[in-house]
Amino acid sequence: MSGPRILAIESSCDETGVAVVVGGRRIETNQVATQVALHAETGGIVPEVAARQQLRWIVPTLDAALADADARWEDLDAVAVTYGPGLIGSLLVGVNVAKALAVAHDLPLVGVNHIEGHIYANWLTDVAAGDPMPSEPEFPLLCLVVSGGHTQLVLMEDHGRYTLLGQTVDDAAGEAFDKVGRLLGLPYPGGPAISAAAAGATPATRFPRARTAGPYDFSFSGLKTAVLREVEGYRARGEAIPVDGIAAAFEEAVVDALVTKTVAAAQDHGVASVALGGGVAANRALRSTLDERLRADGLSLRVPPPAWCTDNGAMIGAAAGFRFAAGDRADAALEAIPNLALAWIDR
Ligand code: KG4
Ligand code: ZN
C-alpha cells in the first residue's frame, strides 16, 4: 500500500510507544515499553516517575522500532507525536524527541491528539505489504473512547471532523476500574484484574446507575463510593468480601452505563457504524454486550485488538497518516498541551 510512511511516538502517560505506520493503516512495527509493573508497586501512576521512565525508555524503544521495521531515515516521510492530552512530564519527552528527530532528519512534524489516536486504532491493520486491506470504518462513525484518563462519545462525520457528544463528569471509566480494583485488593491496573475476577462470577449485588444532566454524559464516582460502602458493610459484619461477585456487579454497572448511552447516541444520530477505543475497550464484557445491543439495531461494532486499544505508537501513526494527507503540519513551536481538546482539522 502506498501513502506516507510515518514514524510515530506516543508518550502521554505510562507507555512509551514508537511505531512505523504506512498510509495511516499498515503497521510495520509497533514497539511499546510499559511501566505497568513499576506502577503496580505504588498502586497507581506517580506522574514524576512516569516522566522519568519515558526519558529512560524513549531511545531504546525508538531503536527497537527502527530495527524491527528495517527503516532508514531517508525512507520516512514524517515524524508524528502525541502532544496532548496527558501528563505534562511524559508528553514533554515524546514531543521534544519528535521535534529533534524532525529537525535532525529534515522531516515534517505532525502533532496528534491522543484521543484521536485511540479512535484511529480502528483503521490499523497488520496485513503484509501488497495484501488486500480490510475495510475502513464508515462515516458517520460514533466512537466511544474509554481509557484511564477519558470517557468520551465522539461523533465523527469524516476524517478529522469530530463532535464531542458527551463525556464523563467525574472519573474516567478506566480510572473507576483502577480505583475499585484497589478497594477490592486486586493488583494494578484494576481493569484487567476486575475483568478476570468478574468472569463467570454472579453479581453479588446491583449497584445503582448514575443519572447525568447530559443525555450522553457519564458519571462513575458514585459507583465507586457504592462499592466502598458495600466493602465496608462486609468488613463491619466481619464477613469475607465476595471479591469476584462485587467485581462482577461493578463491571456490569459500568458496562450497562457505557452501552446504554452509546446505543442511544447511535440511534439518535443515525450513524453508519460504531467504534470502540482506549484501554477499557480491551474489556470483554463491554465488547460483547455492546456488540450484541448494536447488532439488534442493525449496527456493527468495530474494536481494535487489545494491544492496539491500550496506549501505543501505531494508533498515533494512523491518525497522523490522515492528518499528513490533509496537509496538517506542526513545526518547532509545537508544545505539549495536557488538556488538549479534540479539534477539527483545518483544511
Ligand atoms: O488507553 P490506556 O492504555 O491509557 C490511557 O490513555 O489512560 O488505558 C488504560 C486503562 C486503565 O485504567 C486500565 O485499567 C484499563 O485501561 N483497562 C481495562 C482493561 N484493560 C485495560 N479496563 C477494563 N477491562 C480491561 N480488560
Ligand atoms: Zn490512552
mmCIF file of N, CA, C and O in Angstrom, residues 183-241:
data_model
loop_
_atom_site.group_PDB
_atom_site.id
_atom_site.type_symbol
_atom_site.label_atom_id
_atom_site.label_comp_id
_atom_site.label_asym_id
_atom_site.label_seq_id
_atom_site.Cartn_x
_atom_site.Cartn_y
_atom_site.Cartn_z
ATOM 1 N N LEU A 183 -9.697 -0.928 45.898
ATOM 2 C CA LEU A 183 -10.640 -1.166 47.003
ATOM 3 C C LEU A 183 -10.822 -2.655 47.278
ATOM 4 O O LEU A 183 -11.006 -3.074 48.418
ATOM 5 N N LEU A 184 -10.790 -3.437 46.209
ATOM 6 C CA LEU A 184 -11.026 -4.880 46.345
ATOM 7 C C LEU A 184 -9.735 -5.654 46.593
ATOM 8 O O LEU A 184 -9.745 -6.880 46.655
ATOM 9 N N GLY A 185 -8.625 -4.909 46.704
ATOM 10 C CA GLY A 185 -7.353 -5.571 46.974
ATOM 11 C C GLY A 185 -6.778 -6.300 45.771
ATOM 12 O O GLY A 185 -5.965 -7.212 45.904
ATOM 13 N N LEU A 186 -7.215 -5.897 44.560
ATOM 14 C CA LEU A 186 -6.712 -6.537 43.343
ATOM 15 C C LEU A 186 -5.474 -5.795 42.834
ATOM 16 O O LEU A 186 -5.282 -4.618 43.134
ATOM 17 N N PRO A 187 -4.626 -6.460 42.065
ATOM 18 C CA PRO A 187 -3.414 -5.792 41.577
ATOM 19 C C PRO A 187 -3.704 -4.691 40.552
ATOM 20 O O PRO A 187 -4.752 -4.693 39.905
ATOM 21 N N TYR A 188 -2.765 -3.760 40.411
ATOM 22 C CA TYR A 188 -2.860 -2.677 39.431
ATOM 23 C C TYR A 188 -2.360 -3.174 38.081
ATOM 24 O O TYR A 188 -1.388 -3.938 38.053
ATOM 25 N N PRO A 189 -2.935 -2.783 36.952
ATOM 26 C CA PRO A 189 -4.124 -1.941 36.845
ATOM 27 C C PRO A 189 -5.415 -2.722 37.097
ATOM 28 O O PRO A 189 -5.496 -3.898 36.778
ATOM 29 N N GLY A 190 -6.388 -2.045 37.674
ATOM 30 C CA GLY A 190 -7.620 -2.695 38.088
ATOM 31 C C GLY A 190 -8.461 -3.276 36.955
ATOM 32 O O GLY A 190 -9.161 -4.270 37.167
ATOM 33 N N GLY A 191 -8.395 -2.657 35.768
ATOM 34 C CA GLY A 191 -9.248 -3.099 34.654
ATOM 35 C C GLY A 191 -9.131 -4.582 34.345
ATOM 36 O O GLY A 191 -10.110 -5.334 34.505
ATOM 37 N N PRO A 192 -7.951 -5.036 33.933
ATOM 38 C CA PRO A 192 -7.817 -6.455 33.610
ATOM 39 C C PRO A 192 -8.062 -7.342 34.831
ATOM 40 O O PRO A 192 -8.647 -8.427 34.701
ATOM 41 N N ALA A 193 -7.664 -6.892 36.028
ATOM 42 C CA ALA A 193 -7.829 -7.702 37.244
ATOM 43 C C ALA A 193 -9.314 -7.868 37.574
ATOM 44 O O ALA A 193 -9.764 -8.975 37.902
ATOM 45 N N ILE A 194 -10.090 -6.778 37.474
ATOM 46 C CA ILE A 194 -11.530 -6.865 37.763
ATOM 47 C C ILE A 194 -12.212 -7.739 36.732
ATOM 48 O O ILE A 194 -13.053 -8.575 37.041
ATOM 49 N N SER A 195 -11.822 -7.544 35.467
ATOM 50 C CA SER A 195 -12.487 -8.315 34.446
ATOM 51 C C SER A 195 -12.182 -9.807 34.593
ATOM 52 O O SER A 195 -13.065 -10.645 34.378
ATOM 53 N N ALA A 196 -10.975 -10.154 35.044
ATOM 54 C CA ALA A 196 -10.655 -11.573 35.278
ATOM 55 C C ALA A 196 -11.445 -12.102 36.475
ATOM 56 O O ALA A 196 -11.982 -13.217 36.449
ATOM 57 N N ALA A 197 -11.551 -11.275 37.557
ATOM 58 C CA ALA A 197 -12.287 -11.703 38.751
ATOM 59 C C ALA A 197 -13.773 -11.873 38.441
ATOM 60 O O ALA A 197 -14.442 -12.786 38.940
ATOM 61 N N ALA A 198 -14.289 -10.981 37.578
ATOM 62 C CA ALA A 198 -15.731 -10.976 37.281
ATOM 63 C C ALA A 198 -16.145 -12.104 36.342
ATOM 64 O O ALA A 198 -17.308 -12.525 36.353
ATOM 65 N N ALA A 199 -15.187 -12.577 35.545
ATOM 66 C CA ALA A 199 -15.518 -13.588 34.537
ATOM 67 C C ALA A 199 -16.136 -14.822 35.191
ATOM 68 O O ALA A 199 -15.528 -15.457 36.046
ATOM 69 N N GLY A 200 -17.345 -15.128 34.823
ATOM 70 C CA GLY A 200 -18.013 -16.328 35.341
ATOM 71 C C GLY A 200 -18.651 -16.160 36.710
ATOM 72 O O GLY A 200 -19.351 -17.054 37.182
ATOM 73 N N ALA A 201 -18.398 -14.992 37.382
ATOM 74 C CA ALA A 201 -18.973 -14.791 38.718
ATOM 75 C C ALA A 201 -20.398 -14.240 38.627
ATOM 76 O O ALA A 201 -20.737 -13.549 37.673
ATOM 77 N N THR A 202 -21.206 -14.556 39.649
ATOM 78 C CA THR A 202 -22.562 -13.994 39.713
ATOM 79 C C THR A 202 -22.475 -12.679 40.477
ATOM 80 O O THR A 202 -21.856 -12.628 41.544
ATOM 81 N N PRO A 203 -23.067 -11.591 39.937
ATOM 82 C CA PRO A 203 -23.000 -10.309 40.651
ATOM 83 C C PRO A 203 -23.517 -10.447 42.081
ATOM 84 O O PRO A 203 -24.575 -11.036 42.307
ATOM 85 N N ALA A 204 -22.745 -9.913 43.049
ATOM 86 C CA ALA A 204 -23.105 -10.033 44.454
ATOM 87 C C ALA A 204 -24.230 -9.067 44.826
ATOM 88 O O ALA A 204 -24.873 -9.220 45.870
ATOM 89 N N THR A 205 -24.452 -8.055 44.004
ATOM 90 C CA THR A 205 -25.475 -7.050 44.279
ATOM 91 C C THR A 205 -25.790 -6.335 42.966
ATOM 92 O O THR A 205 -25.235 -6.683 41.928
ATOM 93 N N ARG A 206 -26.712 -5.339 43.049
ATOM 94 C CA ARG A 206 -26.929 -4.498 41.874
ATOM 95 C C ARG A 206 -26.651 -3.065 42.291
ATOM 96 O O ARG A 206 -27.367 -2.515 43.122
ATOM 97 N N PHE A 207 -25.591 -2.499 41.757
ATOM 98 C CA PHE A 207 -25.242 -1.120 42.104
ATOM 99 C C PHE A 207 -26.139 -0.149 41.345
ATOM 100 O O PHE A 207 -26.512 -0.415 40.204
ATOM 101 N N PRO A 208 -26.489 1.002 41.990
ATOM 102 C CA PRO A 208 -27.361 1.967 41.312
ATOM 103 C C PRO A 208 -26.677 2.578 40.091
ATOM 104 O O PRO A 208 -25.458 2.725 40.063
ATOM 105 N N ARG A 209 -27.467 2.903 39.062
ATOM 106 C CA ARG A 209 -26.932 3.542 37.857
ATOM 107 C C ARG A 209 -27.001 5.060 38.047
ATOM 108 O O ARG A 209 -28.013 5.570 38.550
ATOM 109 N N ALA A 210 -25.970 5.757 37.631
ATOM 110 C CA ALA A 210 -25.914 7.214 37.830
ATOM 111 C C ALA A 210 -26.816 7.943 36.842
ATOM 112 O O ALA A 210 -27.026 7.487 35.728
ATOM 113 N N ARG A 211 -27.366 9.075 37.309
ATOM 114 C CA ARG A 211 -28.104 9.948 36.395
ATOM 115 C C ARG A 211 -27.213 11.115 36.055
ATOM 116 O O ARG A 211 -26.523 11.641 36.926
ATOM 117 N N THR A 212 -27.231 11.545 34.803
ATOM 118 C CA THR A 212 -26.412 12.704 34.418
ATOM 119 C C THR A 212 -27.294 13.709 33.701
ATOM 120 O O THR A 212 -28.327 13.347 33.145
ATOM 121 N N ALA A 213 -26.869 14.973 33.737
ATOM 122 C CA ALA A 213 -27.649 16.031 33.088
ATOM 123 C C ALA A 213 -27.658 15.841 31.577
ATOM 124 O O ALA A 213 -28.696 15.891 30.925
ATOM 125 N N GLY A 214 -26.506 15.639 31.006
ATOM 126 C CA GLY A 214 -26.417 15.464 29.549
ATOM 127 C C GLY A 214 -26.815 14.052 29.162
ATOM 128 O O GLY A 214 -26.491 13.100 29.882
ATOM 129 N N PRO A 215 -27.537 13.877 28.033
ATOM 130 C CA PRO A 215 -28.006 12.537 27.657
ATOM 131 C C PRO A 215 -26.879 11.559 27.357
ATOM 132 O O PRO A 215 -27.061 10.351 27.475
ATOM 133 N N TYR A 216 -25.731 12.064 26.965
ATOM 134 C CA TYR A 216 -24.621 11.168 26.614
ATOM 135 C C TYR A 216 -23.431 11.320 27.559
ATOM 136 O O TYR A 216 -22.313 10.965 27.224
ATOM 137 N N ASP A 217 -23.695 11.909 28.741
ATOM 138 C CA ASP A 217 -22.610 12.044 29.720
ATOM 139 C C ASP A 217 -22.555 10.799 30.612
ATOM 140 O O ASP A 217 -23.504 10.021 30.677
ATOM 141 N N PHE A 218 -21.436 10.660 31.294
ATOM 142 C CA PHE A 218 -21.227 9.522 32.194
ATOM 143 C C PHE A 218 -20.791 10.026 33.561
ATOM 144 O O PHE A 218 -20.234 11.121 33.684
ATOM 145 N N SER A 219 -21.037 9.209 34.594
ATOM 146 C CA SER A 219 -20.553 9.527 35.926
ATOM 147 C C SER A 219 -20.229 8.217 36.627
ATOM 148 O O SER A 219 -21.056 7.310 36.667
ATOM 149 N N PHE A 220 -19.011 8.110 37.138
ATOM 150 C CA PHE A 220 -18.607 6.857 37.783
ATOM 151 C C PHE A 220 -18.180 7.011 39.240
ATOM 152 O O PHE A 220 -17.883 6.024 39.896
ATOM 153 N N SER A 221 -18.148 8.264 39.753
ATOM 154 C CA SER A 221 -17.631 8.399 41.119
ATOM 155 C C SER A 221 -18.629 7.877 42.153
ATOM 156 O O SER A 221 -18.233 7.343 43.192
ATOM 157 N N GLY A 222 -19.930 8.007 41.868
ATOM 158 C CA GLY A 222 -20.954 7.489 42.790
ATOM 159 C C GLY A 222 -20.866 5.970 42.888
ATOM 160 O O GLY A 222 -21.020 5.385 43.962
ATOM 161 N N LEU A 223 -20.587 5.354 41.763
ATOM 162 C CA LEU A 223 -20.479 3.894 41.719
ATOM 163 C C LEU A 223 -19.295 3.418 42.568
ATOM 164 O O LEU A 223 -19.392 2.449 43.321
ATOM 165 N N LYS A 224 -18.203 4.176 42.439
ATOM 166 C CA LYS A 224 -17.003 3.856 43.228
ATOM 167 C C LYS A 224 -17.327 3.935 44.728
ATOM 168 O O LYS A 224 -16.950 3.058 45.506
ATOM 169 N N THR A 225 -18.081 4.968 45.134
ATOM 170 C CA THR A 225 -18.476 5.122 46.536
ATOM 171 C C THR A 225 -19.403 3.982 46.963
ATOM 172 O O THR A 225 -19.296 3.463 48.080
ATOM 173 N N ALA A 226 -20.297 3.578 46.051
ATOM 174 C CA ALA A 226 -21.221 2.474 46.365
ATOM 175 C C ALA A 226 -20.438 1.183 46.611
ATOM 176 O O ALA A 226 -20.777 0.398 47.512
ATOM 177 N N VAL A 227 -19.378 0.971 45.821
ATOM 178 C CA VAL A 227 -18.552 -0.230 46.021
ATOM 179 C C VAL A 227 -17.861 -0.156 47.384
ATOM 180 O O VAL A 227 -17.826 -1.128 48.140
ATOM 181 N N LEU A 228 -17.361 1.044 47.718
ATOM 182 C CA LEU A 228 -16.689 1.235 49.015
ATOM 183 C C LEU A 228 -17.637 0.895 50.169
ATOM 184 O O LEU A 228 -17.286 0.163 51.083
ATOM 185 N N ARG A 229 -18.882 1.419 50.089
ATOM 186 C CA ARG A 229 -19.888 1.154 51.139
ATOM 187 C C ARG A 229 -20.149 -0.344 51.267
ATOM 188 O O ARG A 229 -20.257 -0.889 52.369
ATOM 189 N N GLU A 230 -20.262 -0.993 50.124
ATOM 190 C CA GLU A 230 -20.533 -2.437 50.093
ATOM 191 C C GLU A 230 -19.396 -3.203 50.803
ATOM 192 O O GLU A 230 -19.641 -4.050 51.663
ATOM 193 N N VAL A 231 -18.174 -2.836 50.452
ATOM 194 C CA VAL A 231 -16.999 -3.498 51.034
ATOM 195 C C VAL A 231 -16.952 -3.246 52.546
ATOM 196 O O VAL A 231 -16.703 -4.157 53.344
ATOM 197 N N GLU A 232 -17.227 -1.979 52.929
ATOM 198 C CA GLU A 232 -17.228 -1.624 54.360
ATOM 199 C C GLU A 232 -18.292 -2.413 55.133
ATOM 200 O O GLU A 232 -18.074 -2.808 56.282
ATOM 201 N N GLY A 233 -19.432 -2.654 54.468
ATOM 202 C CA GLY A 233 -20.510 -3.421 55.086
ATOM 203 C C GLY A 233 -20.043 -4.822 55.454
ATOM 204 O O GLY A 233 -20.269 -5.294 56.572
ATOM 205 N N TYR A 234 -19.396 -5.482 54.517
ATOM 206 C CA TYR A 234 -18.884 -6.843 54.783
ATOM 207 C C TYR A 234 -17.879 -6.811 55.929
ATOM 208 O O TYR A 234 -17.883 -7.657 56.810
ATOM 209 N N ARG A 235 -16.990 -5.776 55.892
ATOM 210 C CA ARG A 235 -15.947 -5.669 56.936
ATOM 211 C C ARG A 235 -16.593 -5.496 58.304
ATOM 212 O O ARG A 235 -16.222 -6.171 59.270
ATOM 213 N N ALA A 236 -17.583 -4.563 58.373
ATOM 214 C CA ALA A 236 -18.232 -4.272 59.652
ATOM 215 C C ALA A 236 -18.915 -5.520 60.214
ATOM 216 O O ALA A 236 -18.962 -5.725 61.424
ATOM 217 N N ARG A 237 -19.434 -6.344 59.327
ATOM 218 C CA ARG A 237 -20.128 -7.569 59.788
ATOM 219 C C ARG A 237 -19.151 -8.713 60.021
ATOM 220 O O ARG A 237 -19.549 -9.816 60.395
ATOM 221 N N GLY A 238 -17.871 -8.437 59.759
ATOM 222 C CA GLY A 238 -16.848 -9.473 59.938
ATOM 223 C C GLY A 238 -16.976 -10.603 58.933
ATOM 224 O O GLY A 238 -16.533 -11.723 59.183
ATOM 225 N N GLU A 239 -17.613 -10.310 57.788
ATOM 226 C CA GLU A 239 -17.793 -11.354 56.765
ATOM 227 C C GLU A 239 -16.707 -11.248 55.694
ATOM 228 O O GLU A 239 -16.155 -10.167 55.463
ATOM 229 N N ALA A 240 -16.435 -12.361 55.031
ATOM 230 C CA ALA A 240 -15.470 -12.354 53.923
ATOM 231 C C ALA A 240 -16.052 -11.553 52.756
ATOM 232 O O ALA A 240 -17.256 -11.634 52.478
ATOM 233 N N ILE A 241 -15.203 -10.764 52.115
ATOM 234 C CA ILE A 241 -15.673 -9.940 50.987
ATOM 235 C C ILE A 241 -15.731 -10.802 49.723
ATOM 236 O O ILE A 241 -14.723 -11.393 49.338
#
